[in-house]
mmCIF file of C-alpha atoms in Angstrom:
data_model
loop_
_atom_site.group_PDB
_atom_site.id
_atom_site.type_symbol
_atom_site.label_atom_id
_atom_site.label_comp_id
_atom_site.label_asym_id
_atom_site.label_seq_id
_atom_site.Cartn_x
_atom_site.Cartn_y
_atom_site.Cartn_z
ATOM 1 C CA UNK A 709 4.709 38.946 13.096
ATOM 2 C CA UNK A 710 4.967 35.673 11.550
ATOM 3 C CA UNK A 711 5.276 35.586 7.305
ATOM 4 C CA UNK A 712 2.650 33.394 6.456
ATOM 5 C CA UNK A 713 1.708 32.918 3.165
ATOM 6 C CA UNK A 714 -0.004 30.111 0.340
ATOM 7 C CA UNK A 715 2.628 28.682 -1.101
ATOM 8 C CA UNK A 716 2.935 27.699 -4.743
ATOM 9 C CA UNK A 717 5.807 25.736 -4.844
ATOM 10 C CA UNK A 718 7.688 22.950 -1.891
ATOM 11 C CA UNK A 719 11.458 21.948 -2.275
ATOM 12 C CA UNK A 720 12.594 18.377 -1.104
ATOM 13 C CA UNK A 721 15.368 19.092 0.610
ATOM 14 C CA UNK A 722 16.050 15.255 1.567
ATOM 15 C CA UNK A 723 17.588 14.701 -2.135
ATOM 16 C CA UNK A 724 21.507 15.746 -2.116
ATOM 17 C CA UNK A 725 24.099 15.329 -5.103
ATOM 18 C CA UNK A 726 24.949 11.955 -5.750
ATOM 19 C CA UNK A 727 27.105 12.978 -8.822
ATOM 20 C CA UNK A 728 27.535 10.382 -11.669
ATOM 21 C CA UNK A 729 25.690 7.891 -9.590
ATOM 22 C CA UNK A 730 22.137 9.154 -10.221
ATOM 23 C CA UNK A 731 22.418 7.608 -13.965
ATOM 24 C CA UNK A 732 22.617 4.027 -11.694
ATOM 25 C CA UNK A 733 19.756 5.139 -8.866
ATOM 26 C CA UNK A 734 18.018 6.124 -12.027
ATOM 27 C CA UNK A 735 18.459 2.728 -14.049
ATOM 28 C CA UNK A 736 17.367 0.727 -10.865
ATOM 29 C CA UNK A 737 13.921 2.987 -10.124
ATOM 30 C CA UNK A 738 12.927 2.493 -13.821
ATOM 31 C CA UNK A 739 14.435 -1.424 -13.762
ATOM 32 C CA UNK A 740 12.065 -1.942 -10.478
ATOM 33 C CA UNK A 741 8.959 0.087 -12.063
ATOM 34 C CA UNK A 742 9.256 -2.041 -15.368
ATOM 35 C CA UNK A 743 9.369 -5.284 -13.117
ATOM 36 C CA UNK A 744 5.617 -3.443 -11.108
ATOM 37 C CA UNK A 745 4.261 -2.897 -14.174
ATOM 38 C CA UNK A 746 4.652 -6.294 -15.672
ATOM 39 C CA UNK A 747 4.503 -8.287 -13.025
ATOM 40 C CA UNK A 748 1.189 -6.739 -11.143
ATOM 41 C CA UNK A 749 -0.692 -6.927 -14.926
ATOM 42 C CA UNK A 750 0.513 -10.223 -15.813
ATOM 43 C CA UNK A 751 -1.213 -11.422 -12.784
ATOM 44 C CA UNK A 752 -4.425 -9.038 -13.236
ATOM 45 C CA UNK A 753 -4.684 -9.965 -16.835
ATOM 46 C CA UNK A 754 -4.308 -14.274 -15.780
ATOM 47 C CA UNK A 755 -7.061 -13.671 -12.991
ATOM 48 C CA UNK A 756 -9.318 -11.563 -15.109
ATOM 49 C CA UNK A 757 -9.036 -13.818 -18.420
ATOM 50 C CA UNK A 758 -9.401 -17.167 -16.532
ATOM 51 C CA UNK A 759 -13.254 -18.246 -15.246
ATOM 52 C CA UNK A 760 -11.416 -20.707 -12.941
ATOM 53 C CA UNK A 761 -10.384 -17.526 -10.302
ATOM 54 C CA UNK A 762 -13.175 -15.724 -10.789
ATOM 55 C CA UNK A 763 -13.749 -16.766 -6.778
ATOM 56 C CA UNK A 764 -13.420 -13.720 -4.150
ATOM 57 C CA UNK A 765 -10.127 -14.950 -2.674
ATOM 58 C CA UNK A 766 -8.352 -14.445 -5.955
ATOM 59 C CA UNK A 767 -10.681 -11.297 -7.403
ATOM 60 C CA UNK A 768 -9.581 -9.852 -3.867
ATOM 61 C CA UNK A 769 -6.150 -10.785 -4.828
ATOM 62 C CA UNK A 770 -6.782 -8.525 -8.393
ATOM 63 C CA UNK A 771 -7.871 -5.986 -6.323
ATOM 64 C CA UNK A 772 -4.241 -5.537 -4.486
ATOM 65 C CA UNK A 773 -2.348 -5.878 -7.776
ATOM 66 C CA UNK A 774 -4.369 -2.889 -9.265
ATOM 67 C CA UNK A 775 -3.227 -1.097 -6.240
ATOM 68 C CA UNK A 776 0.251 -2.057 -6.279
ATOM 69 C CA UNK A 777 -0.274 -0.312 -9.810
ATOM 70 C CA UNK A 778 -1.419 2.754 -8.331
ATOM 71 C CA UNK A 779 0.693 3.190 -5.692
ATOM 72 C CA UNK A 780 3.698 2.581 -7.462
ATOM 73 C CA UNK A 781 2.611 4.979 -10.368
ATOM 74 C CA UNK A 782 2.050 7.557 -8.077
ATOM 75 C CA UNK A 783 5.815 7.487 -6.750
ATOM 76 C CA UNK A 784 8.159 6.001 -9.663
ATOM 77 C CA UNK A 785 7.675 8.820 -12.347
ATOM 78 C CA UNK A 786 7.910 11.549 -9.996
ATOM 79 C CA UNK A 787 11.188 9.724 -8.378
ATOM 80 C CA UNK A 788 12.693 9.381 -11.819
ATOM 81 C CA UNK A 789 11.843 13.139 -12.842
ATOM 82 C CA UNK A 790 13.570 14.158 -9.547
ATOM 83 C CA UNK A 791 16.644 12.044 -9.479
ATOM 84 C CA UNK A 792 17.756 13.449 -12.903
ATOM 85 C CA UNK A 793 16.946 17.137 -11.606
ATOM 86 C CA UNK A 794 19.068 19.603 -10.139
ATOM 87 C CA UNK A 795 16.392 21.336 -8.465
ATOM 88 C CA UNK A 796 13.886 19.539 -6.272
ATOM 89 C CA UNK A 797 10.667 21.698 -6.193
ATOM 90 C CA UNK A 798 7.172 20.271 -6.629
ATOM 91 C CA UNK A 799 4.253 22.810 -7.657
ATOM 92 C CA UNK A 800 1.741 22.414 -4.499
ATOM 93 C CA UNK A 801 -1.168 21.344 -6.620
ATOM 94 C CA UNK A 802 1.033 18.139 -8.136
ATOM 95 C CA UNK A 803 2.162 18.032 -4.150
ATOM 96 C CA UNK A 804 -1.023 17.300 -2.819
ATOM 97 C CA UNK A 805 -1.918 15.205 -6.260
ATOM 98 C CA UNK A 806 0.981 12.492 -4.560
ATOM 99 C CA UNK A 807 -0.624 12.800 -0.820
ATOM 100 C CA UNK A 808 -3.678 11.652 -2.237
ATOM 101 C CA UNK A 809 -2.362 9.000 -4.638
ATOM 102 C CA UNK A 810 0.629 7.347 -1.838
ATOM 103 C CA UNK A 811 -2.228 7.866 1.127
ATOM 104 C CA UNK A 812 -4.833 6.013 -0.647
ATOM 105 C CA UNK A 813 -2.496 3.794 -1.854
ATOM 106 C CA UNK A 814 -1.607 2.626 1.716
ATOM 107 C CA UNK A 815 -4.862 2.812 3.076
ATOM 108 C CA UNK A 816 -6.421 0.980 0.010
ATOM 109 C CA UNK A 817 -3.652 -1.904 0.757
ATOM 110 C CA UNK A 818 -4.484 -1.943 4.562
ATOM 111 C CA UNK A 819 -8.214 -2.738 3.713
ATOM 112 C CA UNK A 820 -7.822 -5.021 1.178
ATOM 113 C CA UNK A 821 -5.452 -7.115 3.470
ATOM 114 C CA UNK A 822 -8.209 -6.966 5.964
ATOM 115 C CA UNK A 823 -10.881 -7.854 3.496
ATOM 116 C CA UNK A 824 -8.623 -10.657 2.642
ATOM 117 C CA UNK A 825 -8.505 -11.991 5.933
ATOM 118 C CA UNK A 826 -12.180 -12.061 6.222
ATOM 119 C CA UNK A 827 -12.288 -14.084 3.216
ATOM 120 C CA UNK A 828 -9.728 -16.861 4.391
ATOM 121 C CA UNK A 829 -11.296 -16.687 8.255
ATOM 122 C CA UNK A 830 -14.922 -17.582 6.179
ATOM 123 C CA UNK A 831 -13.157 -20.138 3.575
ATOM 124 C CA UNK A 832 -11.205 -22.207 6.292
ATOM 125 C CA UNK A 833 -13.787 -21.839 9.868
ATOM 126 C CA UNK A 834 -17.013 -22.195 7.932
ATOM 127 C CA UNK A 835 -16.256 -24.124 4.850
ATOM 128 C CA UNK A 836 -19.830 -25.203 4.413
ATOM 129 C CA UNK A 837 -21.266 -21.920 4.647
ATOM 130 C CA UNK A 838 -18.548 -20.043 2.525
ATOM 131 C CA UNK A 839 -20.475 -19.666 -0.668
ATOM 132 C CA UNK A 840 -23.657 -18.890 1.049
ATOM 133 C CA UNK A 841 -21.745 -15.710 2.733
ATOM 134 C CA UNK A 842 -19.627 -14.761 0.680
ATOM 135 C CA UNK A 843 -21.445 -13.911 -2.494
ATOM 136 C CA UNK A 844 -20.745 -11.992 -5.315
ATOM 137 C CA UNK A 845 -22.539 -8.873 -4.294
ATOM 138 C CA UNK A 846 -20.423 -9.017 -0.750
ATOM 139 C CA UNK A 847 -17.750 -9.614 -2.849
ATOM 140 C CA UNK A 848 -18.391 -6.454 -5.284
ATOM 141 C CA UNK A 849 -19.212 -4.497 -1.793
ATOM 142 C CA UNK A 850 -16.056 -4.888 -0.255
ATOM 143 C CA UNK A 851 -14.099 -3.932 -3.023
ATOM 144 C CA UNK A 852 -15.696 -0.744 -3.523
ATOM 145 C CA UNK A 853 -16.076 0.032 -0.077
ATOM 146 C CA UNK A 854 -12.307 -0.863 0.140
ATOM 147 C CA UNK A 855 -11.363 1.625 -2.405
ATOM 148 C CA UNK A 856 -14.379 4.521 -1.860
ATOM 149 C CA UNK A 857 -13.774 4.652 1.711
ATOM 150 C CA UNK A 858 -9.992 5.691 1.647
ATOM 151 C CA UNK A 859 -10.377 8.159 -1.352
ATOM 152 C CA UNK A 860 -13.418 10.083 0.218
ATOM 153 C CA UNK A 861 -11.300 10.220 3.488
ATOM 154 C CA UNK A 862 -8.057 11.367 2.108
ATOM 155 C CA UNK A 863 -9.919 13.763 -0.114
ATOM 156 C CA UNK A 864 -11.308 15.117 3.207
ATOM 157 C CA UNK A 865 -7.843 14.939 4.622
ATOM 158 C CA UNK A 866 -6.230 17.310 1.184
ATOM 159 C CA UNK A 867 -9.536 19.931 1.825
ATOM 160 C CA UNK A 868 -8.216 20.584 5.331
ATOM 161 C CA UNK A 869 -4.634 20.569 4.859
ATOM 162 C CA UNK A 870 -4.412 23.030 1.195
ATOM 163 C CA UNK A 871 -6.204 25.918 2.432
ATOM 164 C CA UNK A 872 -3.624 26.074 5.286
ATOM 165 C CA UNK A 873 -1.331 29.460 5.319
ATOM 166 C CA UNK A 874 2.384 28.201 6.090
ATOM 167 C CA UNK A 875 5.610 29.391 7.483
ATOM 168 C CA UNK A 876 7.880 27.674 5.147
ATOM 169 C CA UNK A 877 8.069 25.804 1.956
ATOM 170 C CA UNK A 878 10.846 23.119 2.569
ATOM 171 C CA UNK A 879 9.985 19.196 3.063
ATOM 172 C CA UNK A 880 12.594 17.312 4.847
ATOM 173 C CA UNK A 881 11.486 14.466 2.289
ATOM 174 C CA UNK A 882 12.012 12.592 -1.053
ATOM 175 C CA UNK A 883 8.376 13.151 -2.124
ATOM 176 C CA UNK A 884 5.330 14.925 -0.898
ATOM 177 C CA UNK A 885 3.815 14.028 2.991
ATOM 178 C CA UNK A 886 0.671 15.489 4.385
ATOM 179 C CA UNK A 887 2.097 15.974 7.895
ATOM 180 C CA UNK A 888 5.317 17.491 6.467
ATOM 181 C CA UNK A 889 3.349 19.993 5.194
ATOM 182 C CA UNK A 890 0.786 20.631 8.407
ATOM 183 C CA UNK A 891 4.377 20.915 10.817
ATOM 184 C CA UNK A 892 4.793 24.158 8.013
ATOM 185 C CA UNK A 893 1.625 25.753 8.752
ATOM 186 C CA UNK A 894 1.836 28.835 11.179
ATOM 187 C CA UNK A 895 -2.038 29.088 12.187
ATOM 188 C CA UNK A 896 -3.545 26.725 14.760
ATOM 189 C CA UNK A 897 -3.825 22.996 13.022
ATOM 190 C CA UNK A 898 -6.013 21.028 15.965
ATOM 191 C CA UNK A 899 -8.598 20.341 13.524
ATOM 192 C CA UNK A 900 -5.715 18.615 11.023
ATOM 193 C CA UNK A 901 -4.255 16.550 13.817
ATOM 194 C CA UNK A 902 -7.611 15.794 15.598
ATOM 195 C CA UNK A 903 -8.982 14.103 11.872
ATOM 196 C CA UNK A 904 -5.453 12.613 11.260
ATOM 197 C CA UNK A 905 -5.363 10.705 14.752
ATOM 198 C CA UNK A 906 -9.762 9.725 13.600
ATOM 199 C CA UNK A 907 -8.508 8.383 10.182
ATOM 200 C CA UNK A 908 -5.325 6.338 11.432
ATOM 201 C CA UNK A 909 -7.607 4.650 13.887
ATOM 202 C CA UNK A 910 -10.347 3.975 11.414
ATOM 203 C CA UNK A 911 -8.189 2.897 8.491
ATOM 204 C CA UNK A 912 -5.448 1.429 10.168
ATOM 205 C CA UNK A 913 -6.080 0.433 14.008
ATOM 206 C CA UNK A 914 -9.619 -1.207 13.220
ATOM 207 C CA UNK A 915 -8.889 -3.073 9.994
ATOM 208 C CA UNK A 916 -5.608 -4.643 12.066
ATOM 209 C CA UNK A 917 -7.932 -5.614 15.001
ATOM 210 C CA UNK A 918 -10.140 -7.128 12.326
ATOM 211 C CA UNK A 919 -7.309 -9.565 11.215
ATOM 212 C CA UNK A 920 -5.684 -10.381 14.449
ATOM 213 C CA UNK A 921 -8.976 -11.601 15.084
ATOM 214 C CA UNK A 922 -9.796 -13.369 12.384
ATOM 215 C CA UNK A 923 -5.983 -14.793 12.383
ATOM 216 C CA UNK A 924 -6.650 -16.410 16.273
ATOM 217 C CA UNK A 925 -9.665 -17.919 14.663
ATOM 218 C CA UNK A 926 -8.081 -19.261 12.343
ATOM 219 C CA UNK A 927 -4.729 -20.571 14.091
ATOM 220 C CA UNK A 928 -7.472 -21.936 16.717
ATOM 221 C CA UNK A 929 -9.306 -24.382 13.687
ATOM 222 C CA UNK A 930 -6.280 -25.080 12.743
ATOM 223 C CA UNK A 931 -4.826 -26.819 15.814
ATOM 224 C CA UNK A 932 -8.041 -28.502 16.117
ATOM 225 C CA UNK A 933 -8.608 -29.800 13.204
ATOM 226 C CA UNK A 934 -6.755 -31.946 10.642
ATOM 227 C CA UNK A 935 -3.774 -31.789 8.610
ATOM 228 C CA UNK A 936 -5.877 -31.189 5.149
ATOM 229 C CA UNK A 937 -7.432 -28.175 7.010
ATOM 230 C CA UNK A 938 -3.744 -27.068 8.089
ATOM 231 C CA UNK A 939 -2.384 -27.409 4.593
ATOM 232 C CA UNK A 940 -5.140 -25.575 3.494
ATOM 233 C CA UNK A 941 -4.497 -22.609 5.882
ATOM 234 C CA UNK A 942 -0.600 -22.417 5.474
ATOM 235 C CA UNK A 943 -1.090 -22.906 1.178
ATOM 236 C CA UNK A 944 -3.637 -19.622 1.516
ATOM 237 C CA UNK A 945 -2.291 -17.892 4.339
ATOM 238 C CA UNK A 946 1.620 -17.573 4.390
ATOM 239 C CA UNK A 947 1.839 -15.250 1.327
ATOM 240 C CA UNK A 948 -1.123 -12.824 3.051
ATOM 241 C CA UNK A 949 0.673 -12.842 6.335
ATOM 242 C CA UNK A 950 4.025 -12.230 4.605
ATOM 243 C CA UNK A 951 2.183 -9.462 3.078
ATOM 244 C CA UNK A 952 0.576 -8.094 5.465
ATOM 245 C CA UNK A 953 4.137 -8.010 7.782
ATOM 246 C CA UNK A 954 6.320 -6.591 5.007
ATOM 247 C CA UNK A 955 3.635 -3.859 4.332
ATOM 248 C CA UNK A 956 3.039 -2.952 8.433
ATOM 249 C CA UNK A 957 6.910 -2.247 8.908
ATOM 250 C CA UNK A 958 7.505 -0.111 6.092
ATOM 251 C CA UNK A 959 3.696 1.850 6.916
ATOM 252 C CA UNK A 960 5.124 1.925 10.700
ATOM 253 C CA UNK A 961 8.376 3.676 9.531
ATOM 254 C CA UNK A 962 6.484 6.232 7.669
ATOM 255 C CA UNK A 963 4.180 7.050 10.615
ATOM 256 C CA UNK A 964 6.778 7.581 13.042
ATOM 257 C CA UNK A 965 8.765 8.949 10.467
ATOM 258 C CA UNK A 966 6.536 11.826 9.213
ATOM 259 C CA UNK A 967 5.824 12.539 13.575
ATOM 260 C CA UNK A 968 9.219 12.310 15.692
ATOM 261 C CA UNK A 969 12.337 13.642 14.796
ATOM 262 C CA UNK A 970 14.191 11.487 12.709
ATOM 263 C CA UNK A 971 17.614 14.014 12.647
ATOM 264 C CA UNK A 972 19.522 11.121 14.285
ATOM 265 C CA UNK A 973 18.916 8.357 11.925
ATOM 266 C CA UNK A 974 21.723 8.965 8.879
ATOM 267 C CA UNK A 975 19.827 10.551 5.789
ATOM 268 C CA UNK A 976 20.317 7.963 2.987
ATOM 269 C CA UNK A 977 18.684 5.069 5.513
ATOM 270 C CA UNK A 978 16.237 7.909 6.284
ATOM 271 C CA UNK A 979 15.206 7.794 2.657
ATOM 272 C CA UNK A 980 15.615 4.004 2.114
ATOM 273 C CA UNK A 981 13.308 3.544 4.769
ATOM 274 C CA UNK A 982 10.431 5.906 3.504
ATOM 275 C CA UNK A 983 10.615 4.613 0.518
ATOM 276 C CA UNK A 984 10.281 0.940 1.692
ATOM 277 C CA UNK A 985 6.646 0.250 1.693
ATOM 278 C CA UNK A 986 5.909 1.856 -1.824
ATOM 279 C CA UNK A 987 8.603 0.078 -3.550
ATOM 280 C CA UNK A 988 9.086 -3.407 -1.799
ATOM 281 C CA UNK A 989 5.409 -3.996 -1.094
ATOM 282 C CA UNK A 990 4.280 -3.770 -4.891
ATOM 283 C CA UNK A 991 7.421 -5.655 -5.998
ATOM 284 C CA UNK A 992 6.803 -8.229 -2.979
ATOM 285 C CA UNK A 993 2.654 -9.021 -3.220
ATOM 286 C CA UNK A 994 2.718 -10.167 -7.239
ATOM 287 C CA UNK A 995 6.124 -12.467 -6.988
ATOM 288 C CA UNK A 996 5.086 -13.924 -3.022
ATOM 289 C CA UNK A 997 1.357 -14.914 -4.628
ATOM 290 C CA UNK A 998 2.758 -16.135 -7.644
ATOM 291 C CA UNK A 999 4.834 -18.339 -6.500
ATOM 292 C CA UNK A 1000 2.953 -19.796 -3.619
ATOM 293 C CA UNK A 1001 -0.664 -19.822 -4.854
ATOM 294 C CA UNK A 1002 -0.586 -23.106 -7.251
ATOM 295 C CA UNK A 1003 -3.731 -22.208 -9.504
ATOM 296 C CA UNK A 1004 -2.122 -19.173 -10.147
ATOM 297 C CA UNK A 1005 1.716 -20.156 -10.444
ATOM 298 C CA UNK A 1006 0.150 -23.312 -12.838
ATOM 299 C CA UNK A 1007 -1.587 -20.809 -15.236
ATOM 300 C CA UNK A 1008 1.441 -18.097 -15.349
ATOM 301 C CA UNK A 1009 3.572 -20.885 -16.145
ATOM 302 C CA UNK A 1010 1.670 -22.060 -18.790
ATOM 303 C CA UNK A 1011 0.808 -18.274 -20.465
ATOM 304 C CA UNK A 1012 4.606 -17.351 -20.227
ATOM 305 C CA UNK A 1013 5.994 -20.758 -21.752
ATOM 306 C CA UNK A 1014 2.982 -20.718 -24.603
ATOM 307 C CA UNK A 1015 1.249 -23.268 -23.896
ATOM 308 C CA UNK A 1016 -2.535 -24.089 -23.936
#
């Protein structure tokens, strides 16, 4: 008869002794949250404070910082707490506390990028018409349908996969994964996998389809029309391309890492890897619109020098 039981407590058994060199791995998690933190509100703070971006490509833009400052919150203290530990347990309520915080994170990002690219395929194939769609009610509606939608459906996602009775207590991980946790349950899980499969469609297959559409669009105006349109489409849309790339190969990774068998792949790139696309993305999105969008660039440049 199999032991199942509700556990209270998961150990990460993807951490190993690094001796003396967790004091470094330490100083450069903290060094990288310090540059988040600062970075991501410099940027909220200059778009928030300045009437000249109150317009929904850049309040769309605030939106993404704010999440790069919730994802990154909801990984970096627990990393830090963990690297200095000898023991690498997790209670299961502060478990499924990060599931809900690094799921919505991603799934948060992945609509806002979409939401973004509904915004540039309106601003650069119907120019005219762009302040007669896009008003600030649609504005305020996709941000909070970018951000209700993913927390009501991970929340869903946590109610199915806590009451589960498992087999084992052990995560072959550096932090908490929802399907990590389902592979450990020892009663029948259709129903988990079944919603899991619904959700990555609807949060991640459909909002892609959405901006490879929009993108062809786009790229199609583009090559018909003239160079002030093209300038105007490479200026807004390298950095949310660049974006949206750098985010879809580190969220690919963690799919296929958290459902094949990943014993092949040597551990420390394992761990780099899972890590990639809550560390580099929020690092990544504040410096890569900083520097390319102008209005934005010109403003930080004047706050941080001090002048008017």
């Amino acid at each position: 008869m199999v032991n199942a039981t509700q556990v209270s407590l998961f150990t990460l058994s993807a951490y190993f002794d690094t001796g003396v060199f967790k004091y470094l791995y330490f100083i450069i998690i903290i060094s990288s949250y310090i540059v988040i933190l600062c970075t991501n509100l410099l940027l909220i703070v200059v778009i928030c404070k300045n009437r000249s971006l109150h317009e929904p490509m850049y309040l769309f833009l605030c939106s993404l910082f704010v999440n790069e400052l919730y994802g990154s919150t909801g990984l970096f203290p627990f990393l830090l707490v963990q690297i200095l530990s000898d023991i690498h347990t997790v209670s299961a309520p502060f478990c499924f506390l990060q599931i809900f915080c690094v799921y919505t994170y991603g799934s948060v990002e992945f609509c806002n990028l979409a939401v973004m690219s509904y915004d540039r395929y309106l601003a650069i194939c119907y120019p005219l018409q762009y302040n007669t769609r896009m008003t600030s009610n649609k504005v305020a509606m996709l941000i909070a349908l970018t951000w209700l939608f993913p927390f009501l459906a991970i929340a869903v996602l946590i109610s199915l996969s806590a009451p589960l009775k498992l087999c084992g207590n052990i995560i072959d991980k550096v932090y908490c994964g929802n399907y990590s946790i389902v592979k450990l349950a020892c009663a029948d899980t259709r129903v988990n996998n079944i919603y899991g499969l619904c959700y990555t469609v609807i949060s991640i297959i459909i909002p892609l389809l959405l901006i490879l559409y929009t993108y062809m669009k786009i790229f199609k105006v583009c090559f018909s029309g003239s160079k002030q349109t093209r300038q105007k489409a490479v200026s807004t849309c390298t950095p949310h391309l660049a974006s949206l790339l750098n985010f879809s190969f580190g969220g690919s990774f963690q799919i296929i890492q958290s459902r094949f068998d990943m014993s092949s792949v040597p551990n420390m790139l394992s761990i780099l890897l899972s890590l990639y696309f809550l560390t580099c993305q929020p690092l990544f999105t504040p410096v890569l619109y900083g520097l390319k969008i102008s209005k934005i660039r010109m403003i930080c440049k004047r706050l941080v020098c001090g002048k008017v």
